[in-house]
Coordinates of C-alpha atoms and ligand atoms in Angstrom, one line a residue:
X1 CA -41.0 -200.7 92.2
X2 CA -42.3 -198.5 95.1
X3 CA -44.8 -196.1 93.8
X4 CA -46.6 -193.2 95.7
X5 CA -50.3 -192.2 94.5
X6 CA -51.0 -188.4 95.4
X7 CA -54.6 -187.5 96.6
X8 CA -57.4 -189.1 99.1
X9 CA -60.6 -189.3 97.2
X10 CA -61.9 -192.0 94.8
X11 CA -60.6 -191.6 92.3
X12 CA -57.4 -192.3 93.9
X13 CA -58.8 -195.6 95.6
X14 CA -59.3 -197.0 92.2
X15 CA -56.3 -196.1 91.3
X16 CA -55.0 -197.9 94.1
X17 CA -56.9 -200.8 93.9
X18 CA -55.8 -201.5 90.3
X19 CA -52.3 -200.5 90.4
X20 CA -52.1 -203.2 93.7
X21 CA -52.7 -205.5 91.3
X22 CA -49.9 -204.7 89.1
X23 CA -46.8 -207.3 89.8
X24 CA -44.1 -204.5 89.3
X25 CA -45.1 -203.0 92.4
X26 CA -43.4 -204.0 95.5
X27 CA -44.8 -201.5 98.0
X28 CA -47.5 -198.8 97.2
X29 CA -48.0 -195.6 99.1
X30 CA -50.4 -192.7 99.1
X31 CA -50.7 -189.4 100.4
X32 CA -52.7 -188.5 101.7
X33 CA -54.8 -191.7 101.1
X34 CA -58.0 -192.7 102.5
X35 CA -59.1 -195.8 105.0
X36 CA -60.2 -197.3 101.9
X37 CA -56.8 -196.9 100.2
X38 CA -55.1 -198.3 103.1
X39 CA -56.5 -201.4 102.2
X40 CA -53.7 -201.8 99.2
X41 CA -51.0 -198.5 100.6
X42 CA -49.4 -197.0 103.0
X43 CA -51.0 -193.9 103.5
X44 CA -48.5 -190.6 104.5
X45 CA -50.2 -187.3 106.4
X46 CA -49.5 -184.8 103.8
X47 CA -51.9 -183.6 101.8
X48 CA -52.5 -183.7 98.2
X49 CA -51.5 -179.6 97.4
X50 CA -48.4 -179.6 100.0
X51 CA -45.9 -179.8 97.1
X52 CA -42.6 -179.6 99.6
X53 CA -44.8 -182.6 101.8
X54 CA -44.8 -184.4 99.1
X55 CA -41.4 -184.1 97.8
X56 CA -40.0 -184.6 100.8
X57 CA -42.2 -187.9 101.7
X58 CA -41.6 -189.3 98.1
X59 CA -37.7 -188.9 99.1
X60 CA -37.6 -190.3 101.9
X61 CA -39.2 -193.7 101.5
X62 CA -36.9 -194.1 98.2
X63 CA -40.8 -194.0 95.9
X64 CA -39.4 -194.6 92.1
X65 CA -42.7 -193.3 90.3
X66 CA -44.9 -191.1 91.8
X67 CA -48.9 -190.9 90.3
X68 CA -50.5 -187.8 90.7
X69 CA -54.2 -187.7 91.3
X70 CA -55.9 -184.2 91.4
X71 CA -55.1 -180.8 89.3
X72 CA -54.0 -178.6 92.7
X73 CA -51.0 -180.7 93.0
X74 CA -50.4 -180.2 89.2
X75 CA -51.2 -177.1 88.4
X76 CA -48.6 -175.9 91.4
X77 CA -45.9 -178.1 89.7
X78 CA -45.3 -180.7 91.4
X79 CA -44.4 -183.2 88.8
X80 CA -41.6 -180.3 87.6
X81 CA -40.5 -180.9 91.6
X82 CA -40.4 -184.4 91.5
X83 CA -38.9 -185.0 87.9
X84 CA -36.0 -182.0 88.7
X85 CA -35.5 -184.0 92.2
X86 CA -34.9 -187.0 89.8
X87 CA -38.4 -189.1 90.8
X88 CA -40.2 -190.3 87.8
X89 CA -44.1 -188.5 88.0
X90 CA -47.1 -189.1 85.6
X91 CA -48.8 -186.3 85.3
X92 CA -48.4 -183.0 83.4
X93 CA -46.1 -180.1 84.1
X94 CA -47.9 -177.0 85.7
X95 CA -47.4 -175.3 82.1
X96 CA -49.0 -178.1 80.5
X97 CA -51.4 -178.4 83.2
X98 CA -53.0 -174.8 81.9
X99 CA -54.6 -176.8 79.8
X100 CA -57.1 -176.9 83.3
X101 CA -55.8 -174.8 85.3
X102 CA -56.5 -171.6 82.6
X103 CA -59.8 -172.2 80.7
X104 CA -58.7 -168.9 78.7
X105 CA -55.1 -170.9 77.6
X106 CA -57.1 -174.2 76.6
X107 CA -60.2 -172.2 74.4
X108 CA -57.2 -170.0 73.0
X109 CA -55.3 -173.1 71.6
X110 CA -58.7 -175.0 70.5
X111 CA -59.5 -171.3 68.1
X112 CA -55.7 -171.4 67.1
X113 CA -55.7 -175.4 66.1
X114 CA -59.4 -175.4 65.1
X115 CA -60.2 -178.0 67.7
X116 CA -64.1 -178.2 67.4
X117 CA -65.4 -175.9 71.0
X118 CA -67.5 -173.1 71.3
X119 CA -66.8 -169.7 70.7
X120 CA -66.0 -167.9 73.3
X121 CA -64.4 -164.3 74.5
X122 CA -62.0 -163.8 77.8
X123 CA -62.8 -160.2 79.7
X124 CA -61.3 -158.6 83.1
X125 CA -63.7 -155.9 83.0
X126 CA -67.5 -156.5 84.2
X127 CA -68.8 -153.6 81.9
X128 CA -67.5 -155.2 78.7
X129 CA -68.4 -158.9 80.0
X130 CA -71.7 -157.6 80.2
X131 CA -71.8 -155.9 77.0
X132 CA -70.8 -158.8 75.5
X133 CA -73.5 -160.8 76.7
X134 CA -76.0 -158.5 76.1
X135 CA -74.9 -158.7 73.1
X136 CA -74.6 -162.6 72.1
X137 CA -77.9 -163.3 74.4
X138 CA -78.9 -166.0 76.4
X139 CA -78.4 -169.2 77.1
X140 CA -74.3 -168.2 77.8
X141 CA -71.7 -169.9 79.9
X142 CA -69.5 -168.1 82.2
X143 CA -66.6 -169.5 83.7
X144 CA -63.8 -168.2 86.0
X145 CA -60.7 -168.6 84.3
X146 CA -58.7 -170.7 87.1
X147 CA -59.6 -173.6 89.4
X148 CA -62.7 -173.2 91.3
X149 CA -63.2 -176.2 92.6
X150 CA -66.2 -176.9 90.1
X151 CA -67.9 -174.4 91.4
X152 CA -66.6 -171.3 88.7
X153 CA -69.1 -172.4 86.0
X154 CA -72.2 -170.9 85.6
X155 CA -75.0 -171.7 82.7
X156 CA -76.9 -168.9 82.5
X157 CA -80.5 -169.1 80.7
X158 CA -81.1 -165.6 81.6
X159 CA -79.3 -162.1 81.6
X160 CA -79.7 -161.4 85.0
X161 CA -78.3 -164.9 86.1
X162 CA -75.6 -164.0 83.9
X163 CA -75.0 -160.5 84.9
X164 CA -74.7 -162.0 88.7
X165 CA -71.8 -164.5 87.7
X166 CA -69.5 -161.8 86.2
X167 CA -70.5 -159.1 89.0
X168 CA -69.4 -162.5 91.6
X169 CA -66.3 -163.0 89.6
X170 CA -65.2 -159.6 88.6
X171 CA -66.3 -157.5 91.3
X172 CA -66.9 -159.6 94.3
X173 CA -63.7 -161.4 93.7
X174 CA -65.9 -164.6 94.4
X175 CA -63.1 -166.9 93.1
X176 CA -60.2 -164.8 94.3
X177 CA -57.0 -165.1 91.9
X178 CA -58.6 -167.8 89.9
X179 CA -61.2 -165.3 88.6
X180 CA -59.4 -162.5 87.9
X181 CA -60.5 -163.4 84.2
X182 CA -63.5 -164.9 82.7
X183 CA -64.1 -166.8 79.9
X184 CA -67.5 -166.0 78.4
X185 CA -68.8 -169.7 76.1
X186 CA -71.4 -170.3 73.7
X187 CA -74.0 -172.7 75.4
X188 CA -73.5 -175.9 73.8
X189 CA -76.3 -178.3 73.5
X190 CA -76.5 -181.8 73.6
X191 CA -75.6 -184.8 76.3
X192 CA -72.4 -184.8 77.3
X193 CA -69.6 -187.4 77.5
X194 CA -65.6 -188.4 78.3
X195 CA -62.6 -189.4 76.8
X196 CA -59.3 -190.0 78.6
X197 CA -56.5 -190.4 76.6
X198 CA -52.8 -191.4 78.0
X199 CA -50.1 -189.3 76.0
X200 CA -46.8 -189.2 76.3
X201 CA -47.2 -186.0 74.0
X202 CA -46.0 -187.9 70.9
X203 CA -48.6 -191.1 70.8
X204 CA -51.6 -191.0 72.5
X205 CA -53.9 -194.3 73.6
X206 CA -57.5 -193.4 74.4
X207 CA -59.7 -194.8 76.9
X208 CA -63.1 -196.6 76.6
X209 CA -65.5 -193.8 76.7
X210 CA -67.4 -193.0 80.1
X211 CA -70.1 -190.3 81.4
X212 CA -70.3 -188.0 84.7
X213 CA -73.9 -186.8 86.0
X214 CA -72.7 -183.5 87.7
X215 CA -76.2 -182.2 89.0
X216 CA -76.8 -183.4 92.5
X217 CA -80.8 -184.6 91.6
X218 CA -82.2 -186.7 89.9
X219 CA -83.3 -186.1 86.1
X220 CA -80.0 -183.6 86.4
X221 CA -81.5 -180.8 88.7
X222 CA -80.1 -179.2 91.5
X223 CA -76.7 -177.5 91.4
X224 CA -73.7 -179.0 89.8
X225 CA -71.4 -181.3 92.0
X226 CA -68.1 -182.9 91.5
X227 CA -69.8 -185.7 89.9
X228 CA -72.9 -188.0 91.1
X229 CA -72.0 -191.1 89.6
X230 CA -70.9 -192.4 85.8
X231 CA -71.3 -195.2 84.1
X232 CA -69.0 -196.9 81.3
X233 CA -68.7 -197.1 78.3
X234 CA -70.8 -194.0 76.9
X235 CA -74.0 -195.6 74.0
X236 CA -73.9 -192.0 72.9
X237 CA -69.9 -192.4 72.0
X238 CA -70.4 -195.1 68.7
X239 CA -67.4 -196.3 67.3
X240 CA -67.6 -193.6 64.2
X241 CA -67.8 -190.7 67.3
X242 CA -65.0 -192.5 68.8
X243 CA -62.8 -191.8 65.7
X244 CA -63.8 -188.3 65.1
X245 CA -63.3 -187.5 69.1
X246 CA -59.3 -189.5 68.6
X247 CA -58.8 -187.7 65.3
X248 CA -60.0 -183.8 65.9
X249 CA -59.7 -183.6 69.7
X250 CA -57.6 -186.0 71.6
X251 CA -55.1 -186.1 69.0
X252 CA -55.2 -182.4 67.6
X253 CA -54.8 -180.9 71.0
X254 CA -51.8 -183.2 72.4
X255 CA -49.7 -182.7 68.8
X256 CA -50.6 -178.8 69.3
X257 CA -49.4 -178.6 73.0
X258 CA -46.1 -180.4 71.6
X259 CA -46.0 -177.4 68.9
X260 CA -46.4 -174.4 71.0
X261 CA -43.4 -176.1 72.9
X262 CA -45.4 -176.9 75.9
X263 CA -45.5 -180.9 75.5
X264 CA -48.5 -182.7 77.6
X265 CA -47.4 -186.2 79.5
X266 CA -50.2 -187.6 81.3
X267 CA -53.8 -188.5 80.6
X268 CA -56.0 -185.7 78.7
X269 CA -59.1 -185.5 79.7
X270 CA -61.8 -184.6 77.2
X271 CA -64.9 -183.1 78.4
X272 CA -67.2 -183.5 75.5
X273 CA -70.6 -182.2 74.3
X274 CA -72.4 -184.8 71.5
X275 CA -74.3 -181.7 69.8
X276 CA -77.5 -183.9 68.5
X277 CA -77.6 -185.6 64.9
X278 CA -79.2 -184.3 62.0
X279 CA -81.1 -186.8 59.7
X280 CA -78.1 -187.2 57.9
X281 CA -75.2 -186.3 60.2
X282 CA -73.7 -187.7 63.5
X283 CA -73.9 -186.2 66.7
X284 CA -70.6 -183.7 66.4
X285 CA -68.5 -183.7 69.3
X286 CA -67.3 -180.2 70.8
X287 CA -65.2 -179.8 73.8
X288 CA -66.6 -178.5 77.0
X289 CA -63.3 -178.7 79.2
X290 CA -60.4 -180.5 78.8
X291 CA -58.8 -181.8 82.4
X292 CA -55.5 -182.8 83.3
X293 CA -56.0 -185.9 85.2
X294 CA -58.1 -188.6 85.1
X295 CA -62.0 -188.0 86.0
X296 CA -63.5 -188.5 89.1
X297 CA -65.9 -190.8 89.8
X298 CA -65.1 -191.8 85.8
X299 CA -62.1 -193.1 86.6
X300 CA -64.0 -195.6 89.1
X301 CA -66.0 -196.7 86.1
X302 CA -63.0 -197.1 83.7
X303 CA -60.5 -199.7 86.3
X304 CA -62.6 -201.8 86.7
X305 CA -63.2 -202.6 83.3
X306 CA -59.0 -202.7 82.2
X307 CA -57.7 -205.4 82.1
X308 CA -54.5 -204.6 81.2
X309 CA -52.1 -203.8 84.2
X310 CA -52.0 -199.8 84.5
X311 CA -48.5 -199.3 85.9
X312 CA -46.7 -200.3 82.4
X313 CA -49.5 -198.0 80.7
X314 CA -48.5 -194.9 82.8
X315 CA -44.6 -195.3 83.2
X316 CA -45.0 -195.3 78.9
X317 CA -46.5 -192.2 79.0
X318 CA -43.6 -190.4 81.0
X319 CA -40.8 -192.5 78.8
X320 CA -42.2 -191.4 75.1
X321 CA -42.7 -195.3 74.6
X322 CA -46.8 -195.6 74.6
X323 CA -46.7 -196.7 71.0
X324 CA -45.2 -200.1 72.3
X325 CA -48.9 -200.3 74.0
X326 CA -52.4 -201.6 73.3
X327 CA -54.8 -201.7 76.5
X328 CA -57.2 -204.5 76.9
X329 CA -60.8 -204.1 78.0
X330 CA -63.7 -206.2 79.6
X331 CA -66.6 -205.9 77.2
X332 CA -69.0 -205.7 80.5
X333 CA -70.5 -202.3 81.5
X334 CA -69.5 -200.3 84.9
X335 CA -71.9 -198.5 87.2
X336 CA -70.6 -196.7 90.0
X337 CA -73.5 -194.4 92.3
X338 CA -72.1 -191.7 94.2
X339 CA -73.2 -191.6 98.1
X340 CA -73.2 -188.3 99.7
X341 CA -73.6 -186.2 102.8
X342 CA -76.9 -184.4 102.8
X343 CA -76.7 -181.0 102.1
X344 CA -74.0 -181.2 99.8
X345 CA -72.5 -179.6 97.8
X346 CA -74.3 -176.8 100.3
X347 CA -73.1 -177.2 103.6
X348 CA -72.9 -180.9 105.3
X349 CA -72.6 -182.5 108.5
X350 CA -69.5 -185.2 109.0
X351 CA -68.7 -188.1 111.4
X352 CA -71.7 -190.3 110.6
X353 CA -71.0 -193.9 110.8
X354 CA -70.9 -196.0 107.9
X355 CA -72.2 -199.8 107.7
X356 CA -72.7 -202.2 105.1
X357 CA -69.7 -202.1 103.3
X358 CA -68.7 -205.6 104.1
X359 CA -72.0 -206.8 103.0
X360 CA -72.2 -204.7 100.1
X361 CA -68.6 -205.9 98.6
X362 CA -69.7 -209.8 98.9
X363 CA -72.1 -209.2 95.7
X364 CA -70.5 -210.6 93.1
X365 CA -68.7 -207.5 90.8
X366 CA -69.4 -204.9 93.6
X367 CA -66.8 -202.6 94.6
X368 CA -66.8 -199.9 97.1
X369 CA -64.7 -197.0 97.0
X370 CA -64.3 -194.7 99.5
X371 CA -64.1 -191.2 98.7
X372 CA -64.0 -188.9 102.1
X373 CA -63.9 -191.2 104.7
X374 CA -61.6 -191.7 107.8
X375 CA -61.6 -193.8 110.9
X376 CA -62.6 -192.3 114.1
X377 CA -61.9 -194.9 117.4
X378 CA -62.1 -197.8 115.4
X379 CA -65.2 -197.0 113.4
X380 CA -65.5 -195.8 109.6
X381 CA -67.5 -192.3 109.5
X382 CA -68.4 -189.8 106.7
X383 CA -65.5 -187.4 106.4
X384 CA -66.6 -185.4 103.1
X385 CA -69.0 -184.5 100.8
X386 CA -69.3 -187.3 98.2
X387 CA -68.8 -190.1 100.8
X388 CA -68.4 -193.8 99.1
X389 CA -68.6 -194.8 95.1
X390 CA -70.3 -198.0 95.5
X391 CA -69.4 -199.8 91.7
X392 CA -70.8 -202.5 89.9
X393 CA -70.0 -204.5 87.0
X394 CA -72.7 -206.8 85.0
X395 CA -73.5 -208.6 82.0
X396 CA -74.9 -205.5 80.7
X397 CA -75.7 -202.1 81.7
X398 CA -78.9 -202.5 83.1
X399 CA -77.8 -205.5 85.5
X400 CA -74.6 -203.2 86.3
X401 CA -77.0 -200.6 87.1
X402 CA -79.5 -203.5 89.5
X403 CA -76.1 -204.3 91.3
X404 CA -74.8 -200.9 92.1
X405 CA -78.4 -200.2 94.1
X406 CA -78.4 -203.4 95.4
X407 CA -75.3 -202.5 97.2
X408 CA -76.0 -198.9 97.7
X409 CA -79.4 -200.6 99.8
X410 CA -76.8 -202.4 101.9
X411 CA -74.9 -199.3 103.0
X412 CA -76.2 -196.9 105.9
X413 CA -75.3 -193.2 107.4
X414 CA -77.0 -190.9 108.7
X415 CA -78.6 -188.7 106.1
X416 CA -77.2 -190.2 102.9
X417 CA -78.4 -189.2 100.0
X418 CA -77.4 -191.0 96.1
X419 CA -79.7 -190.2 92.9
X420 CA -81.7 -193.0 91.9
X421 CA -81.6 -192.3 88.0
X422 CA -77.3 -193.5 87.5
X423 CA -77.0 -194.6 83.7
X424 CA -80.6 -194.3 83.1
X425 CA -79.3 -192.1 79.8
X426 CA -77.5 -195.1 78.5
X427 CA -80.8 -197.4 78.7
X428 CA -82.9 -194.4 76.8
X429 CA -79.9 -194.2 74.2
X430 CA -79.6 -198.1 73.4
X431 CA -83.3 -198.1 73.7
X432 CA -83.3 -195.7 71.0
X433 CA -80.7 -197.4 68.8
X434 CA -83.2 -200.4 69.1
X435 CA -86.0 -198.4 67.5
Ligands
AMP1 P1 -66.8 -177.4 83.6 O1 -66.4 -177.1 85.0 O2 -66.2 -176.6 82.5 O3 -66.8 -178.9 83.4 O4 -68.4 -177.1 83.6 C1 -69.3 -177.8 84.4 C2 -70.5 -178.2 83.7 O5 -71.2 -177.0 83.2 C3 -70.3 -179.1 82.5 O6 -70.1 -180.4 82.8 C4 -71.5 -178.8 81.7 O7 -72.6 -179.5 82.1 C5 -71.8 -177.3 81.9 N1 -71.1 -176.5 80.9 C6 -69.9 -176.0 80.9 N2 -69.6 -175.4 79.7 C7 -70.7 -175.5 78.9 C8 -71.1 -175.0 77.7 N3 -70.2 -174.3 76.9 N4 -72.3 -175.3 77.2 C9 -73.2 -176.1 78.0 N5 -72.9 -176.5 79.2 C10 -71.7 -176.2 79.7
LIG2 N1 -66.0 -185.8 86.8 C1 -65.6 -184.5 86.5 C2 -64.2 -184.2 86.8 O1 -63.4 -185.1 87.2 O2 -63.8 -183.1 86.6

């Protein structure tokens, strides 16, 4: 099968690493790829959002199933493109894509389907946002409605912080189109945590569980990123949270999508908060977000560990026939640390040249995806933000965690920067369960 992945960053590097492992596969592609990804594809110059680009590319070298990385291609349709142009896609439709693209569509069908979130209110008018959270108090969440990037989301532990996000949103047109609304959230406490979950809208098969660290500091300071590293699976995601999470989220939200006539084919991301346990409860997951694609850098944390090949898993999920699945997992933990260019997500220089990859990759378990990278006259440099997702597996989670520095100490460029503290929640939450 010839198979194009859509999208250049990590994310799609692991994706493309695993599915070059799949024997179904007789030639993998990617647009627009990454020199890491051109280690297992050929990579195409079109880029990820250029829905024609891609249409046209996909047609012409005869791809069968196309695998769509990041929400911009998505949420503009371009699995409706490729499906009505007779190319099999996983991913979501850009109506069932709202479900990331519209953060007022996704709380709306969590308050109509009782799917366990916070409350929360939509407003296009700054005057009535601001009532309103003068009203509820502070801490309070606001959130463009549409994609930002990441950067649309702002927890706000006081009102003038708050009042500044809507005025940015609603006045200054900060987020053009996508903020047009805002959704206005309930601060939900608690440590956070993921679930993917393939669908094929009828069935859904969920994921080993995984966590993000979104601040760009250590002991999660600093402003939020794209993701500094994750680790899998999740302590704070037992077996009995595991359950509840399949039974009132995962499973709730995809049979509710099917319902309002708008079925979702793809993987569902659930962005969870694990509000804390009583003496005699669990901690109570609530949804934070729910994506439309797989995480990134969790997706780098979750290949690694299947061992069952992907392609089967994702061609089930476009054919309705995912109940004919199971997918297999190694019991050993994944660490993957997040190198990036100083300054970011502020403003960051490129072109530095990167060593040590070579070096880093001969330790036993390490693997090193690139995430913006490219080659400039024969040399790898920094080409983006978050730079390389240098990924460890171990015995445990504290060895995973040893390797993954041991290989970040092996890589150099100018002005890197990583957080030192990856998956130190896990250890404080199995050292807890110990006590
Ligand atoms: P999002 O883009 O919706 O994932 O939001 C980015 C980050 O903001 C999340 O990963 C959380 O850390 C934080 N956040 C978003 N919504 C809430 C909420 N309702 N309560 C507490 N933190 C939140
Ligand atoms: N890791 C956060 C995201 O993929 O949205």
């Amino acid at each position: 099968m010839r198979v194009l992945i859509v999208g250049g960053g990590g994310r799609e590097h692991a994706l493309a690493w695993k599915l070059a492992q799949s024997p179904e596969i007789s030639q993998l592609f990617c647009a627009p790829g990454n020199p890491g990804i051109a280690q297992h594809a050929v990579c195409a110059d079109v880029a990820a959002g250029d829905i024609e680009g891609i249409l046209d590319y996909a047609q012409s070298m005869a791809i069968e199933f196309v695998v769509v990385g990041p929400e911009e291609p998505l949420s503009k349709g371009l699995v409706d493109r490729l499906l009505d142009a007779g190319i099999q896609a996983f991913g979501p439709t850009a109506s069932a894509a709202r479900i990331e693209s519209s953060k007022a569509y996704a709380k709306t069908l969590m308050a109509n389907y009782g799917i366990p979130t916070g409350r929360h209110a939509r407003f296009d008018d700054a005057k009535a946002a601001q009532a309103y959270v003068e009203e509820q108090g502070t801490p309070i969440v606001i959130k463009a409605d549409g994609l930002a990037a990441g950067k649309g989301v702002t927890v706000a532990h006081d009102l003038d912080t708050a009042y500044e996000a809507i005025d940015a949103c609603l006045v200054d047109h900060a987020f053009g189109e996508a903020g047009a609304w805002l959704v206005i959230e309930e601060y939900l406490e608690g440590e956070e945590a993921s679930i993917f979950a393939l669908t094929d809208s009828r069935h859904i098969l969920s994921m080993v569980s995984s966590q993000d660290h979104k601040p760009v500091y250590d002991g999660d300071t600093g402003p939020n990123t794209g993701g500094m590293g994750a680790y899998s699976p999740a302590p704070v995601i037992t077996p009995e949270v595991f359950q509840t999470i399949e039974d009132a989220v995962t499973a709730p939200c995809v049979r509710a999508m099917a319902s309002e006539g708008n079925p979702y084919r793809g993987v569902l991301y659930a962005g969870l908060m694990l509000t804390p346990a009583g003496p005699e409860t669990r901690p109570a997951p609530r949804v934070v977000e729910f994506n439309c694609r797989f995480g990134d850098p969790e997706t780098q944390v979750l290949l690694p560990r299947m061992k069952s090949d992907l392609l089967p898993l994702l061609l089930a999920s476009c054919d309705g026939t995912l109940w004919r699945h199971t997918i297999r997992w190694r019991e050993d933990p994944c660490v993957s640390v997040v190198m990036t260019s100083g300054g970011y997500p502020g403003p960051y220089e490129k072109g530095k040249v990167i060593e040590g990859i070579e070096a880093a990759e001969a330790l036993e378990g390490v693997q090193v995806f690139h995430a913006g990278t490219k080659e400039e006259d024969g040399r790898l440099v920094t080409a983006g933000g978050r730079v390389l997702n240098v990924t460890a597996t171990g015995k445990d989670i504290a060895s995973a965690i040893d390797k993954a520095y041991a290989a970040v100490d092996l890589i150099h460029f100018e002005d890197a920067h990583y957080r030192t503290d990856i998956g130190q929640k896990a250890l404080a939450r199995l050292a807890e369960g110990r006590d």
